[in-house]
Amino acid sequence: MQNLLKCAVINDLSGFGRCSLTVALPVISALGIQACPVPTAILSNHTGYDDFYFEDYSDRMKLYYDKWEALNLHFNSIYTGFLGSEKQVSLILDFISRFKRDDTLLFVDPVMGDNGKRYTTCDENLCNRMRELVARADIITPNLTEACILSDTPYIEDVTLDHHDQIFEIGEKLLALGPKTVVITGIRTNGIMYNFVRSRENDERFCTSSPFVAQEYCGTGDLFASLLCGYLTLGVPHKEALEKTQNILSKALYHSHNMGVPPLDGVAFEPFLKEL
Ligand code: PXL
């Protein structure tokens, strides 16, 4: 009983379009970890579609996790993703003060935007307050858009190899905000996808790479973060966890592309759950 791992997943529930909780829960469960959701918002479908129903869950979250505190729950990891409002930063900091122990991994995916643009639900105040959460994290996994917002750097449109030093500098700025490890994800350069890692742990600074798979899919960042969070919760070291994450992600992307899955519908990861 003692050894069973638990991960609290603070993210939105989007009914259609694989992202956030509909990705995190199956992936983390398939890795043998109990996945415990705290919804931040409920949507009919993610915000990439032309229209969606959106209900902010901020006013209910405390009522929800108060009961968890009464049950004296603690978690081996806390994974935060999409936030429905700025107020949720305070709620998550409160959640951390109640449920994080010294050995709990705090994994923050600062979901704010993509392709140089903020998501429609993410205003400037939310972006600013996201830094408070980032400061507390063991690991953050921004894409380039989010890394630029957090570090107050202009977005780099078409990344070439010449930009790579600049991206490591952005990683340095993000590390200075307080997290222990920064992974800037999904940097496409000349047909290769790179992840840039900068960590206080062993003073690490390295890139991982994998071939770009023909098509970009919504929710790719969520699949990446869910896999990585799961492997790190299991105690897999950074580099190996990233390799395992990238391996499954590439297979799921190839499969989605081959099956003609519409990019908005997200990465079809389901056939690969049994490989985890
Ligand atoms: O995949 C990031 C994400 C998460 N949650 C919601 C989103 C998006 C991206 O569009 O709309 C609701």
GROMACS .gro file of N, CA and C in nm, residues 78-168:
model
  273
   78ILE      N    1   0.276   1.639  -0.822
   78ILE     CA    2   0.165   1.730  -0.852
   78ILE      C    3   0.197   1.787  -0.990
   79TYR      N    4   0.102   1.768  -1.081
   79TYR     CA    5   0.125   1.809  -1.220
   79TYR      C    6   0.019   1.914  -1.254
   80THR      N    7   0.063   2.036  -1.288
   80THR     CA    8  -0.035   2.139  -1.323
   80THR      C    9  -0.023   2.174  -1.471
   81GLY      N   10  -0.139   2.200  -1.533
   81GLY     CA   11  -0.142   2.234  -1.676
   81GLY      C   12  -0.225   2.358  -1.701
   82PHE      N   13  -0.323   2.345  -1.787
   82PHE     CA   14  -0.408   2.458  -1.829
   82PHE      C   15  -0.484   2.518  -1.710
   83LEU      N   16  -0.476   2.651  -1.695
   83LEU     CA   17  -0.550   2.717  -1.588
   83LEU      C   18  -0.663   2.801  -1.650
   84GLY      N   19  -0.779   2.798  -1.586
   84GLY     CA   20  -0.896   2.866  -1.640
   84GLY      C   21  -0.898   3.014  -1.607
   85SER      N   22  -0.824   3.057  -1.505
   85SER     CA   23  -0.822   3.198  -1.466
   85SER      C   24  -0.700   3.225  -1.379
   86GLU      N   25  -0.671   3.355  -1.366
   86GLU     CA   26  -0.555   3.399  -1.287
   86GLU      C   27  -0.568   3.356  -1.141
   87LYS      N   28  -0.693   3.359  -1.092
   87LYS     CA   29  -0.721   3.322  -0.952
   87LYS      C   30  -0.670   3.181  -0.919
   88GLN      N   31  -0.662   3.099  -1.021
   88GLN     CA   32  -0.623   2.959  -0.996
   88GLN      C   33  -0.477   2.945  -0.955
   89VAL      N   34  -0.396   3.049  -0.983
   89VAL     CA   35  -0.257   3.043  -0.937
   89VAL      C   36  -0.257   3.040  -0.783
   90SER      N   37  -0.335   3.128  -0.720
   90SER     CA   38  -0.342   3.130  -0.573
   90SER      C   39  -0.394   2.997  -0.521
   91LEU      N   40  -0.494   2.943  -0.591
   91LEU     CA   41  -0.551   2.814  -0.546
   91LEU      C   42  -0.445   2.704  -0.555
   92ILE      N   43  -0.368   2.705  -0.659
   92ILE     CA   44  -0.267   2.599  -0.674
   92ILE      C   45  -0.156   2.616  -0.571
   93LEU      N   46  -0.119   2.741  -0.542
   93LEU     CA   47  -0.017   2.762  -0.438
   93LEU      C   48  -0.070   2.711  -0.304
   94ASP      N   49  -0.198   2.733  -0.280
   94ASP     CA   50  -0.261   2.682  -0.158
   94ASP      C   51  -0.261   2.528  -0.160
   95PHE      N   52  -0.294   2.472  -0.275
   95PHE     CA   53  -0.295   2.326  -0.291
   95PHE      C   54  -0.156   2.269  -0.259
   96ILE      N   55  -0.053   2.337  -0.311
   96ILE     CA   56   0.085   2.291  -0.290
   96ILE      C   57   0.119   2.294  -0.140
   97SER      N   58   0.078   2.404  -0.074
   97SER     CA   59   0.112   2.415   0.070
   97SER      C   60   0.044   2.304   0.151
   98ARG      N   61  -0.070   2.255   0.102
   98ARG     CA   62  -0.139   2.150   0.177
   98ARG      C   63  -0.094   2.008   0.141
   99PHE      N   64  -0.059   1.988   0.014
   99PHE     CA   65  -0.042   1.849  -0.031
   99PHE      C   66   0.101   1.812  -0.073
  100LYS      N   67   0.189   1.911  -0.082
  100LYS     CA   68   0.326   1.878  -0.127
  100LYS      C   69   0.412   1.846  -0.005
  101ARG      N   70   0.478   1.732  -0.012
  101ARG     CA   71   0.577   1.699   0.090
  101ARG      C   72   0.717   1.726   0.030
  102ASP      N   73   0.820   1.710   0.111
  102ASP     CA   74   0.956   1.738   0.060
  102ASP      C   75   0.989   1.653  -0.062
  103ASP      N   76   0.936   1.530  -0.064
  103ASP     CA   77   0.972   1.441  -0.175
  103ASP      C   78   0.868   1.441  -0.288
  104THR      N   79   0.776   1.537  -0.286
  104THR     CA   80   0.676   1.545  -0.394
  104THR      C   81   0.734   1.622  -0.512
  105LEU      N   82   0.724   1.565  -0.630
  105LEU     CA   83   0.770   1.633  -0.751
  105LEU      C   84   0.664   1.734  -0.795
  106LEU      N   85   0.704   1.861  -0.809
  106LEU     CA   86   0.608   1.960  -0.860
  106LEU      C   87   0.641   1.987  -1.007
  107PHE      N   88   0.553   1.938  -1.093
  107PHE     CA   89   0.573   1.944  -1.239
  107PHE      C   90   0.476   2.048  -1.295
  108VAL      N   91   0.529   2.158  -1.347
  108VAL     CA   92   0.443   2.267  -1.396
  108VAL      C   93   0.457   2.279  -1.548
  109ASP      N   94   0.348   2.250  -1.617
  109ASP     CA   95   0.345   2.277  -1.761
  109ASP      C   96   0.272   2.411  -1.775
  110PRO      N   97   0.345   2.519  -1.805
  110PRO     CA   98   0.283   2.652  -1.803
  110PRO      C   99   0.202   2.679  -1.931
  111VAL      N  100   0.089   2.611  -1.945
  111VAL     CA  101   0.009   2.617  -2.069
  111VAL      C  102  -0.047   2.758  -2.088
  112MET      N  103   0.000   2.826  -2.191
  112MET     CA  104  -0.044   2.964  -2.214
  112MET      C  105  -0.068   2.995  -2.362
  113GLY      N  106   0.001   2.921  -2.450
  113GLY     CA  107  -0.015   2.952  -2.592
  113GLY      C  108   0.071   2.863  -2.678
  114ASP      N  109   0.067   2.892  -2.809
  114ASP     CA  110   0.146   2.814  -2.905
  114ASP      C  111   0.165   2.897  -3.032
  115ASN      N  112   0.263   2.862  -3.109
  115ASN     CA  113   0.290   2.931  -3.236
  115ASN      C  114   0.295   3.084  -3.222
  116GLY      N  115   0.352   3.131  -3.113
  116GLY     CA  116   0.370   3.275  -3.094
  116GLY      C  117   0.248   3.347  -3.041
  117LYS      N  118   0.138   3.274  -3.018
  117LYS     CA  119   0.014   3.340  -2.973
  117LYS      C  120  -0.037   3.282  -2.842
  118ARG      N  121  -0.097   3.370  -2.759
  118ARG     CA  122  -0.159   3.323  -2.635
  118ARG      C  123  -0.292   3.257  -2.668
  119TYR      N  124  -0.330   3.153  -2.591
  119TYR     CA  125  -0.464   3.096  -2.606
  119TYR      C  126  -0.566   3.203  -2.565
  120THR      N  127  -0.687   3.196  -2.624
  120THR     CA  128  -0.787   3.302  -2.602
  120THR      C  129  -0.825   3.315  -2.454
  121THR      N  130  -0.814   3.205  -2.378
  121THR     CA  131  -0.853   3.209  -2.237
  121THR      C  132  -0.740   3.258  -2.145
  122CYS      N  133  -0.624   3.287  -2.204
  122CYS     CA  134  -0.508   3.322  -2.122
  122CYS      C  135  -0.477   3.471  -2.138
  123ASP      N  136  -0.515   3.552  -2.037
  123ASP     CA  137  -0.488   3.696  -2.049
  123ASP      C  138  -0.352   3.729  -1.988
  124GLU      N  139  -0.316   3.858  -1.996
  124GLU     CA  140  -0.183   3.900  -1.951
  124GLU      C  141  -0.162   3.874  -1.801
  125ASN      N  142  -0.269   3.895  -1.722
  125ASN     CA  143  -0.256   3.873  -1.577
  125ASN      C  144  -0.223   3.728  -1.546
  126LEU      N  145  -0.289   3.638  -1.619
  126LEU     CA  146  -0.263   3.495  -1.597
  126LEU      C  147  -0.118   3.463  -1.634
  127CYS      N  148  -0.072   3.519  -1.746
  127CYS     CA  149   0.067   3.496  -1.788
  127CYS      C  150   0.163   3.545  -1.680
  128ASN      N  151   0.135   3.664  -1.624
  128ASN     CA  152   0.225   3.718  -1.522
  128ASN      C  153   0.226   3.632  -1.397
  129ARG      N  154   0.109   3.588  -1.357
  129ARG     CA  155   0.102   3.510  -1.233
  129ARG      C  156   0.157   3.368  -1.250
  130MET      N  157   0.161   3.322  -1.374
  130MET     CA  158   0.215   3.188  -1.399
  130MET      C  159   0.361   3.181  -1.350
  131ARG      N  160   0.429   3.297  -1.350
  131ARG     CA  161   0.569   3.299  -1.303
  131ARG      C  162   0.580   3.257  -1.156
  132GLU      N  163   0.477   3.287  -1.076
  132GLU     CA  164   0.480   3.250  -0.933
  132GLU      C  165   0.480   3.099  -0.918
  133LEU      N  166   0.407   3.035  -1.007
  133LEU     CA  167   0.398   2.889  -1.003
  133LEU      C  168   0.529   2.827  -1.053
  134VAL      N  169   0.577   2.884  -1.161
  134VAL     CA  170   0.703   2.839  -1.220
  134VAL      C  171   0.816   2.844  -1.117
  135ALA      N  172   0.815   2.950  -1.035
  135ALA     CA  173   0.921   2.971  -0.935
  135ALA      C  174   0.928   2.855  -0.834
  136ARG      N  175   0.815   2.791  -0.811
  136ARG     CA  176   0.810   2.685  -0.710
  136ARG      C  177   0.840   2.546  -0.767
  137ALA      N  178   0.845   2.537  -0.900
  137ALA     CA  179   0.843   2.405  -0.965
  137ALA      C  180   0.976   2.331  -0.957
  138ASP      N  181   0.968   2.199  -0.954
  138ASP     CA  182   1.087   2.117  -0.973
  138ASP      C  183   1.123   2.116  -1.120
  139ILE      N  184   1.019   2.112  -1.204
  139ILE     CA  185   1.044   2.108  -1.349
  139ILE      C  186   0.932   2.181  -1.422
  140ILE      N  187   0.969   2.257  -1.525
  140ILE     CA  188   0.869   2.323  -1.610
  140ILE      C  189   0.893   2.280  -1.755
  141THR      N  190   0.784   2.276  -1.832
  141THR     CA  191   0.794   2.228  -1.971
  141THR      C  192   0.725   2.325  -2.068
  142PRO      N  193   0.774   2.449  -2.076
  142PRO     CA  194   0.710   2.542  -2.172
  142PRO      C  195   0.748   2.508  -2.315
  143ASN      N  196   0.658   2.538  -2.410
  143ASN     CA  197   0.700   2.538  -2.551
  143ASN      C  198   0.769   2.673  -2.574
  144LEU      N  199   0.809   2.700  -2.697
  144LEU     CA  200   0.886   2.823  -2.721
  144LEU      C  201   0.801   2.948  -2.694
  145THR      N  202   0.673   2.943  -2.732
  145THR     CA  203   0.584   3.057  -2.708
  145THR      C  204   0.578   3.088  -2.559
  146GLU      N  205   0.558   2.984  -2.480
  146GLU     CA  206   0.546   3.002  -2.334
  146GLU      C  207   0.679   3.044  -2.272
  147ALA      N  208   0.788   2.987  -2.324
  147ALA     CA  209   0.921   3.024  -2.273
  147ALA      C  210   0.948   3.172  -2.299
  148CYS      N  211   0.905   3.220  -2.419
  148CYS     CA  212   0.927   3.361  -2.453
  148CYS      C  213   0.839   3.451  -2.365
  149ILE      N  214   0.714   3.412  -2.343
  149ILE     CA  215   0.626   3.492  -2.257
  149ILE      C  216   0.686   3.500  -2.116
  150LEU      N  217   0.724   3.385  -2.061
  150LEU     CA  218   0.774   3.381  -1.923
  150LEU      C  219   0.905   3.459  -1.906
  151SER      N  220   0.987   3.459  -2.010
  151SER     CA  221   1.118   3.524  -1.998
  151SER      C  222   1.117   3.664  -2.056
  152ASP      N  223   0.998   3.709  -2.101
  152ASP     CA  224   0.985   3.842  -2.159
  152ASP      C  225   1.079   3.862  -2.278
  153THR      N  226   1.079   3.764  -2.366
  153THR     CA  227   1.166   3.767  -2.484
  153THR      C  228   1.077   3.766  -2.608
  154PRO      N  229   1.111   3.843  -2.713
  154PRO     CA  230   1.028   3.837  -2.835
  154PRO      C  231   1.029   3.695  -2.893
  155TYR      N  232   0.916   3.654  -2.948
  155TYR     CA  233   0.902   3.518  -3.004
  155TYR      C  234   0.994   3.502  -3.126
  156ILE      N  235   1.056   3.386  -3.138
  156ILE     CA  236   1.141   3.359  -3.255
  156ILE      C  237   1.056   3.283  -3.356
  157GLU      N  238   1.032   3.345  -3.473
  157GLU     CA  239   0.937   3.287  -3.571
  157GLU      C  240   0.987   3.157  -3.633
  158ASP      N  241   1.094   3.165  -3.709
  158ASP     CA  242   1.143   3.045  -3.778
  158ASP      C  243   1.279   3.011  -3.720
  159VAL      N  244   1.279   2.911  -3.633
  159VAL     CA  245   1.403   2.878  -3.562
  159VAL      C  246   1.502   2.811  -3.656
  160THR      N  247   1.626   2.862  -3.659
  160THR     CA  248   1.735   2.795  -3.731
  160THR      C  249   1.838   2.753  -3.626
  161LEU      N  250   1.939   2.677  -3.671
  161LEU     CA  251   2.044   2.632  -3.578
  161LEU      C  252   2.112   2.752  -3.512
  162ASP      N  253   2.117   2.866  -3.586
  162ASP     CA  254   2.180   2.986  -3.529
  162ASP      C  255   2.107   3.039  -3.407
  163HIS      N  256   1.979   3.003  -3.393
  163HIS     CA  257   1.901   3.051  -3.277
  163HIS      C  258   1.922   2.965  -3.152
  164HIS      N  259   1.989   2.851  -3.167
  164HIS     CA  260   1.991   2.757  -3.054
  164HIS      C  261   2.059   2.813  -2.929
  165ASP      N  262   2.165   2.893  -2.949
  165ASP     CA  263   2.230   2.953  -2.830
  165ASP      C  264   2.133   3.047  -2.760
  166GLN      N  265   2.054   3.119  -2.842
  166GLN     CA  266   1.955   3.213  -2.786
  166GLN      C  267   1.850   3.136  -2.704
  167ILE      N  268   1.815   3.017  -2.752
  167ILE     CA  269   1.714   2.937  -2.679
  167ILE      C  270   1.773   2.887  -2.546
  168PHE      N  271   1.899   2.849  -2.547
  168PHE     CA  272   1.963   2.813  -2.420
  168PHE      C  273   1.964   2.933  -2.325
   0.00000   0.00000   0.00000
